[in-house]
Short mmCIF file of C-alpha atoms in Angstrom, two decimals:
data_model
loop_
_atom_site.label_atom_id
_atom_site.label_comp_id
_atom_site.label_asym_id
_atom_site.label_seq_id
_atom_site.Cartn_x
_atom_site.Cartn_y
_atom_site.Cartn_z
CA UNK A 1 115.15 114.11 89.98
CA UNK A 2 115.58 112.53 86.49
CA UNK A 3 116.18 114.38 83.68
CA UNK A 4 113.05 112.86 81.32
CA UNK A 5 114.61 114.34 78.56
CA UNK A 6 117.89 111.80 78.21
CA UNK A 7 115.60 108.57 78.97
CA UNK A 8 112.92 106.31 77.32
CA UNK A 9 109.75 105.76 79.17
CA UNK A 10 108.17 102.23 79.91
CA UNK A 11 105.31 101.11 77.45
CA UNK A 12 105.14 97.93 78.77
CA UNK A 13 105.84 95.47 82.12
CA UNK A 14 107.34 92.04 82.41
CA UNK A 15 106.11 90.13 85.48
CA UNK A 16 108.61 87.74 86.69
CA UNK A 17 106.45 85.58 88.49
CA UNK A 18 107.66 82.00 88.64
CA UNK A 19 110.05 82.58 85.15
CA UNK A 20 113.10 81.38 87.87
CA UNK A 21 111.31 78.21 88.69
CA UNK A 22 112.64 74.88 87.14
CA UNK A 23 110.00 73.95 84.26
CA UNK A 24 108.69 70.80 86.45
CA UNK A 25 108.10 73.42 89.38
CA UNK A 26 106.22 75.37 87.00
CA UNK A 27 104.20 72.46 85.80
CA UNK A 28 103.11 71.32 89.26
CA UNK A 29 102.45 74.94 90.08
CA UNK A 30 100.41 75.64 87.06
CA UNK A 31 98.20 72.20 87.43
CA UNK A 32 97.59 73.10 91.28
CA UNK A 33 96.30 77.00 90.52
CA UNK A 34 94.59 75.57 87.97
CA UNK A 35 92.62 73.16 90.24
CA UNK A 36 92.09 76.14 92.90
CA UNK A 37 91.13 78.39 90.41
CA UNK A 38 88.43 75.79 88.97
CA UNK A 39 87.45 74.81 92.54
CA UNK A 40 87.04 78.69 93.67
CA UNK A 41 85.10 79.85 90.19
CA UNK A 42 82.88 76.84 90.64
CA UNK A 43 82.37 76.88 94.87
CA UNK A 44 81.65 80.31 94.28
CA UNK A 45 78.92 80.11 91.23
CA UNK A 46 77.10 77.66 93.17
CA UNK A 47 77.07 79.87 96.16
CA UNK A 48 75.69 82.55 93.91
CA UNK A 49 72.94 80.38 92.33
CA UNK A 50 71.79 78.88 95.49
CA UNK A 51 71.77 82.13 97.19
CA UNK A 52 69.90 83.99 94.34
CA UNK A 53 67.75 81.21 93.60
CA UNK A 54 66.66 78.92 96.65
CA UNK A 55 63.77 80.55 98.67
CA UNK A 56 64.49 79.10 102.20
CA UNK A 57 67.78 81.57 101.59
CA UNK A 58 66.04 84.76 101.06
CA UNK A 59 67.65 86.45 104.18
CA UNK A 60 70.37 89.03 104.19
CA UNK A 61 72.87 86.96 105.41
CA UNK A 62 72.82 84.90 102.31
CA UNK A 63 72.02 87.92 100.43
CA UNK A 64 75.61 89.48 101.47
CA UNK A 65 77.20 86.29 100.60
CA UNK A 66 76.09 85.81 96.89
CA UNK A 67 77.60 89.41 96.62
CA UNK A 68 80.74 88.23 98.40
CA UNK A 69 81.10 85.36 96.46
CA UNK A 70 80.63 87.68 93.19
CA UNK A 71 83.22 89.71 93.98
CA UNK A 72 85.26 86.38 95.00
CA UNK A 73 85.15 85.71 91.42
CA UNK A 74 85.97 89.37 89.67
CA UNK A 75 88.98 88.80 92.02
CA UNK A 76 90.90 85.88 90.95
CA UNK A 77 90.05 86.45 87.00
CA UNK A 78 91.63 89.44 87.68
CA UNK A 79 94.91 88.05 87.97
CA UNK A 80 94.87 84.14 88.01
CA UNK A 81 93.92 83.12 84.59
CA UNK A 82 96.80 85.60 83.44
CA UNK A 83 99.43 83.57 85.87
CA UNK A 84 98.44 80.68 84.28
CA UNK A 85 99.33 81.51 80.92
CA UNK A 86 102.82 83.13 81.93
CA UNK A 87 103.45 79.62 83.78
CA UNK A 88 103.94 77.46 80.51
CA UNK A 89 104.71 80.54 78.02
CA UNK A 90 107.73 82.39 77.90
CA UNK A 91 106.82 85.89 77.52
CA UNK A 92 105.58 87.81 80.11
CA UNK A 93 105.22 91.21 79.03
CA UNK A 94 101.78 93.25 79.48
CA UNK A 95 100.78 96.29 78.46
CA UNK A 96 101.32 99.49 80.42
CA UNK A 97 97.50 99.83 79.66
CA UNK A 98 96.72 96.36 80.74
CA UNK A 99 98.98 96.65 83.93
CA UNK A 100 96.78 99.56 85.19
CA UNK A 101 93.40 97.90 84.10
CA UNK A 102 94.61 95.00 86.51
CA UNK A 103 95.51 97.37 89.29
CA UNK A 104 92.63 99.20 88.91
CA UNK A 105 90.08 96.42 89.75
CA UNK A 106 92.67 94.83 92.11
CA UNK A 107 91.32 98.27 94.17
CA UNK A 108 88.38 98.02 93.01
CA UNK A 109 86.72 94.52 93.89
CA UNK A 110 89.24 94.44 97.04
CA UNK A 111 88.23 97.59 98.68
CA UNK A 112 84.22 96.59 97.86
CA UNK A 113 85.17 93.37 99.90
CA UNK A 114 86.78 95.01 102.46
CA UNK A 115 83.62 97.08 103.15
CA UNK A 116 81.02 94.78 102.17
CA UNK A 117 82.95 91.92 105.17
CA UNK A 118 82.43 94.55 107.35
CA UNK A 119 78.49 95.39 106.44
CA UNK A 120 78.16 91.66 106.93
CA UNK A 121 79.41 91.80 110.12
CA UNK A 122 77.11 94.73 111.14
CA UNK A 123 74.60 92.29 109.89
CA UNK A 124 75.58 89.39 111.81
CA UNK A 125 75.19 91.94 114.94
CA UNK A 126 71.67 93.04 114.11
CA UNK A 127 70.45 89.68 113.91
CA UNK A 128 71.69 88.23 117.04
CA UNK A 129 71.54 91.25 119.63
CA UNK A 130 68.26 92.98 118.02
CA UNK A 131 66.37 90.24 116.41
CA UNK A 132 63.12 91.13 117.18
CA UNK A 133 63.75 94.74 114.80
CA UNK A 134 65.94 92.67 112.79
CA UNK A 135 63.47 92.14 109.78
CA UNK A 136 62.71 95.96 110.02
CA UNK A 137 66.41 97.25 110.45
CA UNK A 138 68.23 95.01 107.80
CA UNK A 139 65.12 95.57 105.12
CA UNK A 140 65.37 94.70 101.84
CA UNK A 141 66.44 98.27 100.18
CA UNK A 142 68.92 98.46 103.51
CA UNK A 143 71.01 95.79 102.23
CA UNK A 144 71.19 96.93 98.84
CA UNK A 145 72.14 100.47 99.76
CA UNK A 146 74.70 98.61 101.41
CA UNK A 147 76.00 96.20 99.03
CA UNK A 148 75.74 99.68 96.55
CA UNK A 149 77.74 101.30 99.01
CA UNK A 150 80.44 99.01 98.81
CA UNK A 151 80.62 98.76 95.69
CA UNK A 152 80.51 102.53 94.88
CA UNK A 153 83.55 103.23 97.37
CA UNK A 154 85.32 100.85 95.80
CA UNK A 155 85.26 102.33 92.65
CA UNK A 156 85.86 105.93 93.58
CA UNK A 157 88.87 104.71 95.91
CA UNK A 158 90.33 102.77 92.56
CA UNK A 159 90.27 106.07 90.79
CA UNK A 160 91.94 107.85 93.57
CA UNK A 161 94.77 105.10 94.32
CA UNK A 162 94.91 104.35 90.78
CA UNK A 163 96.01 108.19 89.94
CA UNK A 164 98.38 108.11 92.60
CA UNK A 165 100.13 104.98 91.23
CA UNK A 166 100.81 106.14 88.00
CA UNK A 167 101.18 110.15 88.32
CA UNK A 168 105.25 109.70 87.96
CA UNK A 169 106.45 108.54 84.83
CA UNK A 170 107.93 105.19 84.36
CA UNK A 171 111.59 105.17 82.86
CA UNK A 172 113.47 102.79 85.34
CA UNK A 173 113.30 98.93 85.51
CA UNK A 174 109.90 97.38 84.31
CA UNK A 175 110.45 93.93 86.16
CA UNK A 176 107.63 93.66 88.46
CA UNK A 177 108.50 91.17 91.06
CA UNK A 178 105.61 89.37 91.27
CA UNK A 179 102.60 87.60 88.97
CA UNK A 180 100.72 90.40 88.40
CA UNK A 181 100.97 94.59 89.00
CA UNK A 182 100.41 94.77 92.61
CA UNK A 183 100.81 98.68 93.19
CA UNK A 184 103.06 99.17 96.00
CA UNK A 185 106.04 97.28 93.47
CA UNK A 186 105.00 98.60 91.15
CA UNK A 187 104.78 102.47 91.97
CA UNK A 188 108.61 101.52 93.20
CA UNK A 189 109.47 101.49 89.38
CA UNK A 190 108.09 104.99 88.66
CA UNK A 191 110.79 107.94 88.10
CA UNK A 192 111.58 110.54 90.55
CA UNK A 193 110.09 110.08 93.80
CA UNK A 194 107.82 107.62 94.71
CA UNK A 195 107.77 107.59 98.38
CA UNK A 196 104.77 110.21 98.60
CA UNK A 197 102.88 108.12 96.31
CA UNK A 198 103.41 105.22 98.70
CA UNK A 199 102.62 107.14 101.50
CA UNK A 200 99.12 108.02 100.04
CA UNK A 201 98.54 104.25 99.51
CA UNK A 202 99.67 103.40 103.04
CA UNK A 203 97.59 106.03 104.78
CA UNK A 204 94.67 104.95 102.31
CA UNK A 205 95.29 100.93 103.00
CA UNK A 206 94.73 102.22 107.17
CA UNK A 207 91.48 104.01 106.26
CA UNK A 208 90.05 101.30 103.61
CA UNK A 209 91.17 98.19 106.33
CA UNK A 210 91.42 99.59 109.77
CA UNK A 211 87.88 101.55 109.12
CA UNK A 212 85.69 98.34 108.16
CA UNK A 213 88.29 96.40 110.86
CA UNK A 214 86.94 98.56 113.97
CA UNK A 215 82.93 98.28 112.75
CA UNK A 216 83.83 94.33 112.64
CA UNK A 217 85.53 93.85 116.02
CA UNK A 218 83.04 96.05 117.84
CA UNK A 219 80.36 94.55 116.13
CA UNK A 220 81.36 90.89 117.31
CA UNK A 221 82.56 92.35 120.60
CA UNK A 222 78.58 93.04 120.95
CA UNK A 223 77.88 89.43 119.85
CA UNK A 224 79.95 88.03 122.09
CA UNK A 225 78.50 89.73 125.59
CA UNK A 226 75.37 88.96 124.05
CA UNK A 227 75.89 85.15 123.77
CA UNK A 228 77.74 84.50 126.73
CA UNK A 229 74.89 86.09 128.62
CA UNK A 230 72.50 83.39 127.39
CA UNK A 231 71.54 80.30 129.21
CA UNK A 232 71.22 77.79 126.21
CA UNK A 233 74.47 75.94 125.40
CA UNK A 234 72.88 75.06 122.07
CA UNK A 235 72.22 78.43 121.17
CA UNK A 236 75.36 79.73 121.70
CA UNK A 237 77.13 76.79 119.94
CA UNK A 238 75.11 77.60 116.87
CA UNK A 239 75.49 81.33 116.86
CA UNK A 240 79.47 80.70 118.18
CA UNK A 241 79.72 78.25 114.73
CA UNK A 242 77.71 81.23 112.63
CA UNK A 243 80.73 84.24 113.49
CA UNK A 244 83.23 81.68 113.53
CA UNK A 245 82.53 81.65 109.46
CA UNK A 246 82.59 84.88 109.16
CA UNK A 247 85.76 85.69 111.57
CA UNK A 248 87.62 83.17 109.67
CA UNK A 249 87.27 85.06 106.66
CA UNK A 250 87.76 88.12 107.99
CA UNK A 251 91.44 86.71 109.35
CA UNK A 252 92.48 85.39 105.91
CA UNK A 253 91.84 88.31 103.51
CA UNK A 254 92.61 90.91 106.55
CA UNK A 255 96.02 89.39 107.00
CA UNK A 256 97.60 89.46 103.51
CA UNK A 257 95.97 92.92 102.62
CA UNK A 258 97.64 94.46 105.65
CA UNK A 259 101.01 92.51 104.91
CA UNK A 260 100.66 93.75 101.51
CA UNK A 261 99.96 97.53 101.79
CA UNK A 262 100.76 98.74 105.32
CA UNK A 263 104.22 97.32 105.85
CA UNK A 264 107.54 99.41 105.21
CA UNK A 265 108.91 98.37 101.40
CA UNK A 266 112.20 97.55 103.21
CA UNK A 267 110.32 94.78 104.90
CA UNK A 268 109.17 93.18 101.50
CA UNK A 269 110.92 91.20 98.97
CA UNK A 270 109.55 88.55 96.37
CA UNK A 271 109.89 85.71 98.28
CA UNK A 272 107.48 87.02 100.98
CA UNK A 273 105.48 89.29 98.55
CA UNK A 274 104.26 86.02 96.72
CA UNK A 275 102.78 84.18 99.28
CA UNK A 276 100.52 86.88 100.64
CA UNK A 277 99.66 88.00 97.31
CA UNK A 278 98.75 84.81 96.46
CA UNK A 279 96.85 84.03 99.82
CA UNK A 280 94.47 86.67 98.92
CA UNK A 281 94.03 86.09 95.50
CA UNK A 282 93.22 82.81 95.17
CA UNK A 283 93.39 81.18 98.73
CA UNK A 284 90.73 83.30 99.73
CA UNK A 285 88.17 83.47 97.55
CA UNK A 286 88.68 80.02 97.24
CA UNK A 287 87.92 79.36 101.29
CA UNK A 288 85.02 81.19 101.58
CA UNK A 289 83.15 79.34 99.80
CA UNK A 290 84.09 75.72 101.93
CA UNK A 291 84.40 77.85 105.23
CA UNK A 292 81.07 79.20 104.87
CA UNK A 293 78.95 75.99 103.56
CA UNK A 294 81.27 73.60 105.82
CA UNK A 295 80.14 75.51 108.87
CA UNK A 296 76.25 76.06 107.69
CA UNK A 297 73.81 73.55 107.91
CA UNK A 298 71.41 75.65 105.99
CA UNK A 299 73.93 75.97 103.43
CA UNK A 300 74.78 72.17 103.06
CA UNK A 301 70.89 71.51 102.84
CA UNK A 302 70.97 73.81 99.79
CA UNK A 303 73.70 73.12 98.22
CA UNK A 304 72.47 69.19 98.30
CA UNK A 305 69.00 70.25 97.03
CA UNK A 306 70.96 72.27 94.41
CA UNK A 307 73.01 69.08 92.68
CA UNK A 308 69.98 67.11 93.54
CA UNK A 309 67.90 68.79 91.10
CA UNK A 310 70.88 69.18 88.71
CA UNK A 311 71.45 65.41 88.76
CA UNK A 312 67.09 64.86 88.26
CA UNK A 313 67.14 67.21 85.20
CA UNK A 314 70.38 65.04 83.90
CA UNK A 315 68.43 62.14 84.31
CA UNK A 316 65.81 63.36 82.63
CA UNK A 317 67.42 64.01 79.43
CA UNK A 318 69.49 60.82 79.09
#
C-alpha cells in the first residue's frame, strides 16, 4: 500500500504518443491521419445523409448503418483530432478531467457499437431466414428500441468501467504509453492495487464482446444453412456478398477490442498497444464506410444519386 500522505497526486497526464518519433516521421504520420481522419468523417456523413435522406433506403438495414456510421464518427473525434495536435506540438499534457472525459466515451460509443454490430446482425438473420414476417418483426419502433438499447448500455457500462478506472488515486508515473487514455494503461498508473480494477474491466470486456459475439455467430450460422440450402447461385452470391460486409466489420473492430482489453498486461507493450489502438480508432470507422458501399449495389446507386444532385445544385448557382 502507499502511504498517500508522503506523495503528490496526479492532476494531469502526458501521452507519449509518437513524441520518440524523428520530426519527418511525425510529419508523414500526421499528414496520413489527417487524410484518414478526413476520408472517415466525410465517408461516414455521406453514409448518414444518404441513409436518412434517400427513400429507396428506408429499410432497417440502412437504418442500423446511419447509426453505425454516427457512432463511427463520435469515435475517432474522440481521440484523433487530439493526436493530431500532439504530432506537430510539443506538449502533451491533458487534464486529469479531460483524460477521463476521453475514456469515458471511448466506453461509451465503443460498447454502443459493440451491441448495435450485433443487433445488425440479428437483423441481417431476420431478413434472410424469415422474410416473409420480416417487415412485421424488424418494425419501425423495433429498431429504434434497439438502436436505444445500444446506446443506453453503453452509457450505463461507461459509468460503471469509468468508476472502476479511477477509484485508486493516481500518485505514480503519469506517462500514458499511448495517444490517448486507453484505460487498461492507464488504470496501471493508479496507486495501490490496480489488478482488481483490471480484473473488473477484463471480465466486463468478455461480457460487453463475447455477449454480442455469440448473438452474431449464431445468427450467421442460421444464414448460412439457410443459403446453402437454396437452389439459386445468384441468390446466394448476393446474400453471401451482403454478410460478407457485415462479417468484415465485425473482424476488424472485434479483433483490436479483444487485443486491447482481454489480454494479460504482461502481454502488452507500446509498440503492440499502438497498432490495435489505432486499428480501431481510425482504421475502422474509416472501412466501414468503403466495405459497406464497395460491396452494395444499392449503396453505390445512392451514393451516385447523392453527388449527382450535389454537383446539379452547384451548377445551378455558378
Amino acid at each position: 500500500m502507499v502511504d498517500l500522505r508522503n506523495v503528490s497526486m496526479v492532476t494531469e497526464f502526458i501521452l507519449v504518443g509518437f513524441e520518440q518519433s524523428y520530426p519527418s516521421t511525425r510529419t508523414l504520420l500526421f499528414t496520413l491521419f489527417l487524410a484518414l481522419y478526413g476520408l472517415a468523417m466525410a465517408m461516414n456523413g455521406l453514409i448518414i445523409f444518404i441513409t436518412w435522406t434517400d427513400p429507396r433506403l428506408n429499410n432497417p438495414m440502412y437504418f442500423f448503418l446511419g447509426h453505425l456510421s454516427f457512432l463511427d464518427i463520435c469515435f475517432i473525434t474522440t481521440t484523433i483530432p487530439q493526436m493530431l495536435i500532439h504530432l506537430v506540438v510539443k506538449n502533451h499534457t491533458v487534464s486529469f478531467a479531460s483524460c477521463m472525459t476521453q475514456m469515458y466515451l471511448v466506453f461509451f460509443v465503443g460498447v454502443a457499437e459493440c451491441i448495435l454490430l450485433a443487433f445488425m446482425a440479428y437483423d441481417r438473420y431476420v431478413a434472410i431466414c424469415q422474410p416473409l414476417s420480416y417487415a412485421q418483426i424488424m418494425s419501425r419502433q423495433v429498431c429504434v428500441s434497439l438502436v436505444g438499447t445500444s446506446w443506453f448500455f453503453g452509457m450505463i457500462n461507461g459509468i460503471f468501467l469509468e468508476y472502476m478506472s479511477f477509484r485508486n488515486p493516481f500518485c505514480r508515473d503519469n506517462h500514458v504509453e499511448n495517444f490517448f487514455c486507453e484505460a487498461p494503461i492507464v488504470i496501471a498508473l493508479s496507486c495501490g492495487d490496480p489488478l482488481f480494477s483490471l480484473k473488473v474491466i477484463f471480465a466486463d470486456a468478455i461480457v460487453v464482446l463475447l455477449s454480442p459475439m455469440v448473438l452474431i455467430v449464431t445468427s450467421y450460422a442460421r444464414i448460412l444453412t439457410s443459403i446453402l440450402g437454396r437452389a439459386s447461385s445468384s441468390g446466394r452470391g448476393k446474400t453471401f456478398s451482403t454478410c460478407a460486409s457485415h462479417l468484415t466489420v465485425v473482424v476488424f473492430f472485434y479483433t483490436s477490442a479483444m487485443f486491447s482489453y482481454m489480454n494479460p498486461r504482461s502481454t502488452h507493450g507500446p509498440d503492440k498497444d499502438k497498432p490495435f489502438s489505432l486499428l480501431y480508432t481510425i482504421i475502422t470507422p474509416m472501412c466501414n464506410p468503403i466495405i459497406y458501399s464497395l460491396r452494395n449495389k444499392e449503396m453505390k446507386g445512392a451514393m451516385g444519386r447523392a453527388l449527382g444532385r450535389a454537383s446539379l445544385a452547384q451548377a445551378e448557382t455558378v
